[in-house]
Short mmCIF file of C-alpha atoms (C1' of nucleotides) in Angstrom, two decimals:
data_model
loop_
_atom_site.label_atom_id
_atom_site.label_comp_id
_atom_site.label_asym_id
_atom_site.label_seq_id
_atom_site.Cartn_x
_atom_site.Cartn_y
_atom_site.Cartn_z
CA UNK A 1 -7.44 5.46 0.92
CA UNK A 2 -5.05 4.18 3.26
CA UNK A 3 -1.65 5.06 3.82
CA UNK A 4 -1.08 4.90 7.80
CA UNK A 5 -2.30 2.24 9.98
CA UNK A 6 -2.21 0.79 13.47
CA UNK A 7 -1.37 -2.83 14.91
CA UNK A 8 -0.52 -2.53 18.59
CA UNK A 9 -1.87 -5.86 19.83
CA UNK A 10 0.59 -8.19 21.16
CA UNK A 11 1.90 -10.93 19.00
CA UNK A 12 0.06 -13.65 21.16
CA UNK A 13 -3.08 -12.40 20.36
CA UNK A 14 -2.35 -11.70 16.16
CA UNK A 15 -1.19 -15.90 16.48
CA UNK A 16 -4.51 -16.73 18.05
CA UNK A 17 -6.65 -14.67 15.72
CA UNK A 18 -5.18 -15.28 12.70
CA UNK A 19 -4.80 -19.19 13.88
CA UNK A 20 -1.33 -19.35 12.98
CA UNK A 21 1.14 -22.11 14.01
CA UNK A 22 4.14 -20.07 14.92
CA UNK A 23 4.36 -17.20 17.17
CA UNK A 24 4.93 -13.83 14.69
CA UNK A 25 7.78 -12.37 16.86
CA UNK A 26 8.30 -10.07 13.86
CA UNK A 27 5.20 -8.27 14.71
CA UNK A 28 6.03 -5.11 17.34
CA UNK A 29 3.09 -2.96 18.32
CA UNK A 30 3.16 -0.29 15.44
CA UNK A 31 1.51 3.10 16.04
CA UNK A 32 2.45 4.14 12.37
CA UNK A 33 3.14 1.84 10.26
CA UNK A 34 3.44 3.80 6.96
CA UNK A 35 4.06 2.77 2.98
CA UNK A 36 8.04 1.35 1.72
CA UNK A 37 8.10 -0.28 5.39
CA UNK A 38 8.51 -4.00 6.51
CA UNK A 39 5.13 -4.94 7.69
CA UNK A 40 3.56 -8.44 9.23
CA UNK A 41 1.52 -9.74 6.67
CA UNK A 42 -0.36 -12.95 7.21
CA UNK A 43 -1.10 -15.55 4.06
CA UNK A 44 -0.96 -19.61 2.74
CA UNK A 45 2.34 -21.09 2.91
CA UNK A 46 3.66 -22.24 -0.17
CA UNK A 47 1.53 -25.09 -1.69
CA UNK A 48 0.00 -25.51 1.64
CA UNK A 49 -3.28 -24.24 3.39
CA UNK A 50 -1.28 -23.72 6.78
CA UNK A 51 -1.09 -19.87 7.30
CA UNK A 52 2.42 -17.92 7.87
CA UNK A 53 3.21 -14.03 8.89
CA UNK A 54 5.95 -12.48 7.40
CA UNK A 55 7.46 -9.42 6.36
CA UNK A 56 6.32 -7.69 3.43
CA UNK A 57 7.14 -4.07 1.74
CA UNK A 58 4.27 -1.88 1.60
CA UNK A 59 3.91 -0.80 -2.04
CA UNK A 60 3.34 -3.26 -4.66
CA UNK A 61 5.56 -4.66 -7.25
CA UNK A 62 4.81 -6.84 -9.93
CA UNK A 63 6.47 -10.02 -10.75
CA UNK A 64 7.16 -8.96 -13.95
CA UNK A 65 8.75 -5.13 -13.08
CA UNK A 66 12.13 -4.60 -14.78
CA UNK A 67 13.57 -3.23 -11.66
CA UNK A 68 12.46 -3.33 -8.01
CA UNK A 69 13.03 -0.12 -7.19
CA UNK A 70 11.96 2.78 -10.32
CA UNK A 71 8.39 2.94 -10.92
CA UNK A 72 4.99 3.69 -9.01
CA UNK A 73 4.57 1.56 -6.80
CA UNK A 74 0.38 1.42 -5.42
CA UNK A 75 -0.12 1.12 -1.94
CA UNK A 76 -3.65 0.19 -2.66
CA UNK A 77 -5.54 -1.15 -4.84
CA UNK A 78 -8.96 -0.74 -5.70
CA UNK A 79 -12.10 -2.81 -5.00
CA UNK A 80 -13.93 -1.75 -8.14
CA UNK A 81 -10.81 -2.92 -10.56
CA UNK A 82 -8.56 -5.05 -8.21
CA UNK A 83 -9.55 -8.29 -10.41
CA UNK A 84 -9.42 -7.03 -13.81
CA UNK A 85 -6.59 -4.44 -13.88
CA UNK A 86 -3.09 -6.11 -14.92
CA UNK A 87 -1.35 -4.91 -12.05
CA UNK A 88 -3.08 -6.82 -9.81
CA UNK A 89 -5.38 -9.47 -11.47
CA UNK A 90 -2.78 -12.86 -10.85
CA UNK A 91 -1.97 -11.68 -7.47
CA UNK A 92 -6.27 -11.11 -6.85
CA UNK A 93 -6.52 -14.55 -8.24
CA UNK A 94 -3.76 -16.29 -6.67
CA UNK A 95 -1.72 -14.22 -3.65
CA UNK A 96 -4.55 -12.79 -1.52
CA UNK A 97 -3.12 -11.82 1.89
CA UNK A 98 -4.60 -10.78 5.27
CA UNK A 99 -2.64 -7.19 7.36
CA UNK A 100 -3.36 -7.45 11.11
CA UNK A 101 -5.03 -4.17 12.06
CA UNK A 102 -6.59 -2.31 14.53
CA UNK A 103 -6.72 1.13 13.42
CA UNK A 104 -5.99 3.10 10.54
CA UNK A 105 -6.08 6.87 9.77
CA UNK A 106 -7.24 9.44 7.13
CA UNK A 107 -6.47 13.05 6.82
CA UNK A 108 -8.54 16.12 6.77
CA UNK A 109 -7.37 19.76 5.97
CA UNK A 110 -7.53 22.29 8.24
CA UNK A 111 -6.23 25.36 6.12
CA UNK A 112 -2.63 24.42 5.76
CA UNK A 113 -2.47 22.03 8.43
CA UNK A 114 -3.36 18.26 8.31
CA UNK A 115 -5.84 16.78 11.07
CA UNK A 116 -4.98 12.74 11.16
CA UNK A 117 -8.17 10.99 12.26
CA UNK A 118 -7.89 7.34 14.01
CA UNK A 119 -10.55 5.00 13.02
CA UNK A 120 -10.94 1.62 14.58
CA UNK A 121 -12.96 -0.96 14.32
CA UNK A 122 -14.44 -2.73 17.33
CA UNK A 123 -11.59 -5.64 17.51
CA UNK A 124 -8.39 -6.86 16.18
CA UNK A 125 -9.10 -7.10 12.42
CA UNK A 126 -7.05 -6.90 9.12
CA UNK A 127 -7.40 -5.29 5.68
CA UNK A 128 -7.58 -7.41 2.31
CA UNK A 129 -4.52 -7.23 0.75
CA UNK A 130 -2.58 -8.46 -2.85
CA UNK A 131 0.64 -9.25 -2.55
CA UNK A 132 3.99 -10.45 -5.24
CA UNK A 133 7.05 -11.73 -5.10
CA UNK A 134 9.63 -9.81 -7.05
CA UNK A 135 12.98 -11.24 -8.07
CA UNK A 136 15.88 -10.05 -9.92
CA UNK A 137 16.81 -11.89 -12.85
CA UNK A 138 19.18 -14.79 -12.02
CA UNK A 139 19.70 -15.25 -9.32
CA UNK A 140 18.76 -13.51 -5.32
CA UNK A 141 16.11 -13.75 -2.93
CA UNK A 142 12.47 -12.57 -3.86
CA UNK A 143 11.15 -9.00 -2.80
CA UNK A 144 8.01 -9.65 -1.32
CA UNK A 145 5.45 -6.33 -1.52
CA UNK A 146 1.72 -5.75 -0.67
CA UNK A 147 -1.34 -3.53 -1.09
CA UNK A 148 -4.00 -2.88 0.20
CA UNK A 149 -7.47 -2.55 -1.51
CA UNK A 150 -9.91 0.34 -0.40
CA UNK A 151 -13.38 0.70 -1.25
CA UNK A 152 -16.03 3.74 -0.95
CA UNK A 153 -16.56 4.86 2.78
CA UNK A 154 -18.76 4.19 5.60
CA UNK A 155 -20.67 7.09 7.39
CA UNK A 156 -18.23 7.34 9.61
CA UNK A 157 -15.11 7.70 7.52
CA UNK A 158 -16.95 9.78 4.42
CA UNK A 159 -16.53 12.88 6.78
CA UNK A 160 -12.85 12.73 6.04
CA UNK A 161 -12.37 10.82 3.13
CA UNK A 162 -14.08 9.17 0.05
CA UNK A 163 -12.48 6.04 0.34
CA UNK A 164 -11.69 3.56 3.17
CA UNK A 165 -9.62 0.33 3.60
CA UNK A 166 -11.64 -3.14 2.95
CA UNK A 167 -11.28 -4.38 6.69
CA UNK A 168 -12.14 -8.20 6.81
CA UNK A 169 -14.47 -9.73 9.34
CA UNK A 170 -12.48 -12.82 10.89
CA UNK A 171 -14.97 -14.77 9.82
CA UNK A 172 -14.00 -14.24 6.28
CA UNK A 173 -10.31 -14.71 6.88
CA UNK A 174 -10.30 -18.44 5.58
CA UNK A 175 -12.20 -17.83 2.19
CA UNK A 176 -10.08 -14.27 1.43
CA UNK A 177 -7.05 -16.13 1.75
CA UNK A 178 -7.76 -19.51 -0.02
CA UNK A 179 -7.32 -18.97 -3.79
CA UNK A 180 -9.76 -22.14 -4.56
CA UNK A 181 -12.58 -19.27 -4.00
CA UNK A 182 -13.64 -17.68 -7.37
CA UNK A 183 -12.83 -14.06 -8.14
CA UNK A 184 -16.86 -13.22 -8.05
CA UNK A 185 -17.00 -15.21 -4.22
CA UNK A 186 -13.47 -13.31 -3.44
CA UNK A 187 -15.22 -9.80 -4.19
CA UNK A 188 -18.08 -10.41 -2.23
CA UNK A 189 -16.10 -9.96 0.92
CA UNK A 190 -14.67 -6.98 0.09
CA UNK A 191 -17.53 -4.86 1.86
CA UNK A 192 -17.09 -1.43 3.48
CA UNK A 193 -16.85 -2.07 7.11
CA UNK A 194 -19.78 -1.34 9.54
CA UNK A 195 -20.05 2.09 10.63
CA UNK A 196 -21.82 1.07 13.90
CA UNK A 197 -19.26 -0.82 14.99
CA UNK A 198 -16.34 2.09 14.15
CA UNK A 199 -15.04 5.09 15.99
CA UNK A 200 -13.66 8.23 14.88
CA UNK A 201 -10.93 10.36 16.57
CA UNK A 202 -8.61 13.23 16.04
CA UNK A 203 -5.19 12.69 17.09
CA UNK A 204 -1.89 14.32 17.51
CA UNK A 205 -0.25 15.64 14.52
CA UNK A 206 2.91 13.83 16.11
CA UNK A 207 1.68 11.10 13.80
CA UNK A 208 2.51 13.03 10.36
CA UNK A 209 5.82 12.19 10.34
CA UNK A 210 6.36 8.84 9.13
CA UNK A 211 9.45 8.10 10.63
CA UNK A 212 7.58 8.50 14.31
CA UNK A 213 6.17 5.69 15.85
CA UNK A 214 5.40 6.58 19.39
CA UNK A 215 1.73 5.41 21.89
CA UNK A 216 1.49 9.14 20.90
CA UNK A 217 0.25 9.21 17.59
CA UNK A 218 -2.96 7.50 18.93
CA UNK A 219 -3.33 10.46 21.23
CA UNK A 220 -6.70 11.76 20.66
CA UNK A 221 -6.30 15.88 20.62
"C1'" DC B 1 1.72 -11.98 -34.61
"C1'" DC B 2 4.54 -8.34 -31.52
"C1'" DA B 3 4.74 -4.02 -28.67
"C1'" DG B 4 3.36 -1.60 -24.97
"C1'" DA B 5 0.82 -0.72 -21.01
"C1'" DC B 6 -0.36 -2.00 -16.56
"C1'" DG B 7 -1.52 2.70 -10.27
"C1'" DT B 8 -3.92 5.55 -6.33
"C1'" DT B 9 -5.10 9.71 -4.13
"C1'" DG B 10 -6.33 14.27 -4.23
"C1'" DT B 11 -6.79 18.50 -6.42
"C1'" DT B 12 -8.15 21.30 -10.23
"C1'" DG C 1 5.72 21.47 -8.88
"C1'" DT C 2 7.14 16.81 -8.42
"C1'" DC C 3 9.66 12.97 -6.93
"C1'" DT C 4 11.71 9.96 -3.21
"C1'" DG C 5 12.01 7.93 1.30
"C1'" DG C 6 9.91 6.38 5.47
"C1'" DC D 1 -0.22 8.75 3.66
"C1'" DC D 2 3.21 12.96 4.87
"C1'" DA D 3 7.90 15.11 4.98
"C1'" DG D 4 11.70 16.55 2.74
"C1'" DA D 5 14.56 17.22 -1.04
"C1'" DC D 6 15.17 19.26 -5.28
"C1'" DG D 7 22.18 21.70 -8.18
"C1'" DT D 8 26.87 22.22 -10.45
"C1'" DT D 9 31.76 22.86 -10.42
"C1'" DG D 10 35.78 22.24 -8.29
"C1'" DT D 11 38.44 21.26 -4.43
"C1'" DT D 12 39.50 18.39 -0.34
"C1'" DG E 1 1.53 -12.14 -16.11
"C1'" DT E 2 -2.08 -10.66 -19.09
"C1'" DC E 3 -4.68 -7.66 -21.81
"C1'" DT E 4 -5.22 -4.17 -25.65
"C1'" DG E 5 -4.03 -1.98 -29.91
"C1'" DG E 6 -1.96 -2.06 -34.34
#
DNA sequence: CCAGACGTTGTT
DNA sequence: GTCTGG
DNA sequence: CCAGACGTTGTT
DNA sequence: GTCTGG
């Protein structure tokens, strides 16, 4: 799974990638970004095919929740169900969204201690993500919350874990995101990413704490 | 037709 | 043990 | 994901 | 919103 994650490349770079028109100066390096936060994430304007970056809520809320806050809300979703469970099916079919990543991390236990590992892939990528808008009824200004779908590991994650974040190739950025691709074409890309071109590190413990977010909880230990 | 459910991970 | 907040 | 809280009554 | 069960 995926519940802590990495995007520490400047802004400039996310715009260029990602081929967006504005500059995203919401996005801040982030050395643990972690679930119910604010976090960049990049999808089609309104009506449009023209790409924007904005701040969504990690953990997912259907439109059609009675309240924002009470319930579960899934900080991932998975590949094998992602277009046929109700949770997510309209927002796999319609709201696909891209999270600028470099990095995310997985636990392991060590007795009663938890060993974060960093995993990166070999360049600025991002996950493949669902996303809704949530609004209360009446009136207000929509909640907008994300997750992101995992899939079954690569070699180099399976150590640690038996699941792993779908990271997306840039090259598949333009058909993840535009919701004229079919649902079959749209799971296609969700592959697990290649374990030649990952590394693997243990890293300070500094990281556990979710409310840290410090160059040192990429420090490998 | 209406009512009710709809999640992931990890651990056991 | 289980839920909430970050 | 992990960390941290988790209660009532009465009094201020 | 959309599917399943009754």
């Amino acid at each position: 799974m995926c519940g802590r994650f990495t995007i520490t490349r400047p802004a400039r770079e996310v715009q260029e990638l990602f081929n967006l028109t504005e500059l995203p100066e919401f996005l801040q390096p982030r050395y643990n970004a972690a679930p119910s936060q604010m976090i960049p994430v990049v999808g089609l304007k309104p009506n449009s095919e023209e790409r924007g970056c904005v701040p969504m809520r990690w953990g997912f809320v259907p439109r059609w929740n009675k309240d924002e806050k009470g319930g579960f809300k899934p900080i991932n979703a998975m590949r094998e169900t992602v277009a046929t469970n109700g949770v997510f099916r309209a927002s796999f079919k319609d709201r696909r969204c891209l999270i600028p990543m470099d990095g995310f991390f997985e636990w392991q236990k060590v007795g009663k201690e938890k060993q974060p590992y960093l995993f990166r892939p070999a360049a600025l990528a991002a996950f493949a993500g669902v996303w809704d808008a949530w609004k209360a009824p009446g009136s207000g200004e929509p909640v907008f919350t994300f997750a992101v779908i995992t899939t079954t590991p690569n070699s180099i994650v399976e150590p640690v874990h038996n699941r792993m974040p779908v990271i997306l190739d840039p090259a598949c950025f333009a058909a993840w995101l535009d919701p004229n691709t079919p649902a079959a074409g749209a799971l296609e890309l969700l592959k697990p990413y290649p374990a030649d071109k990952m590394t693997a590190v243990p890293v300070n413990r500094a990281l556990n704490n979710a409310r840290h977010d410090a160059p040192d909880c990429i420090e490998p230990v």
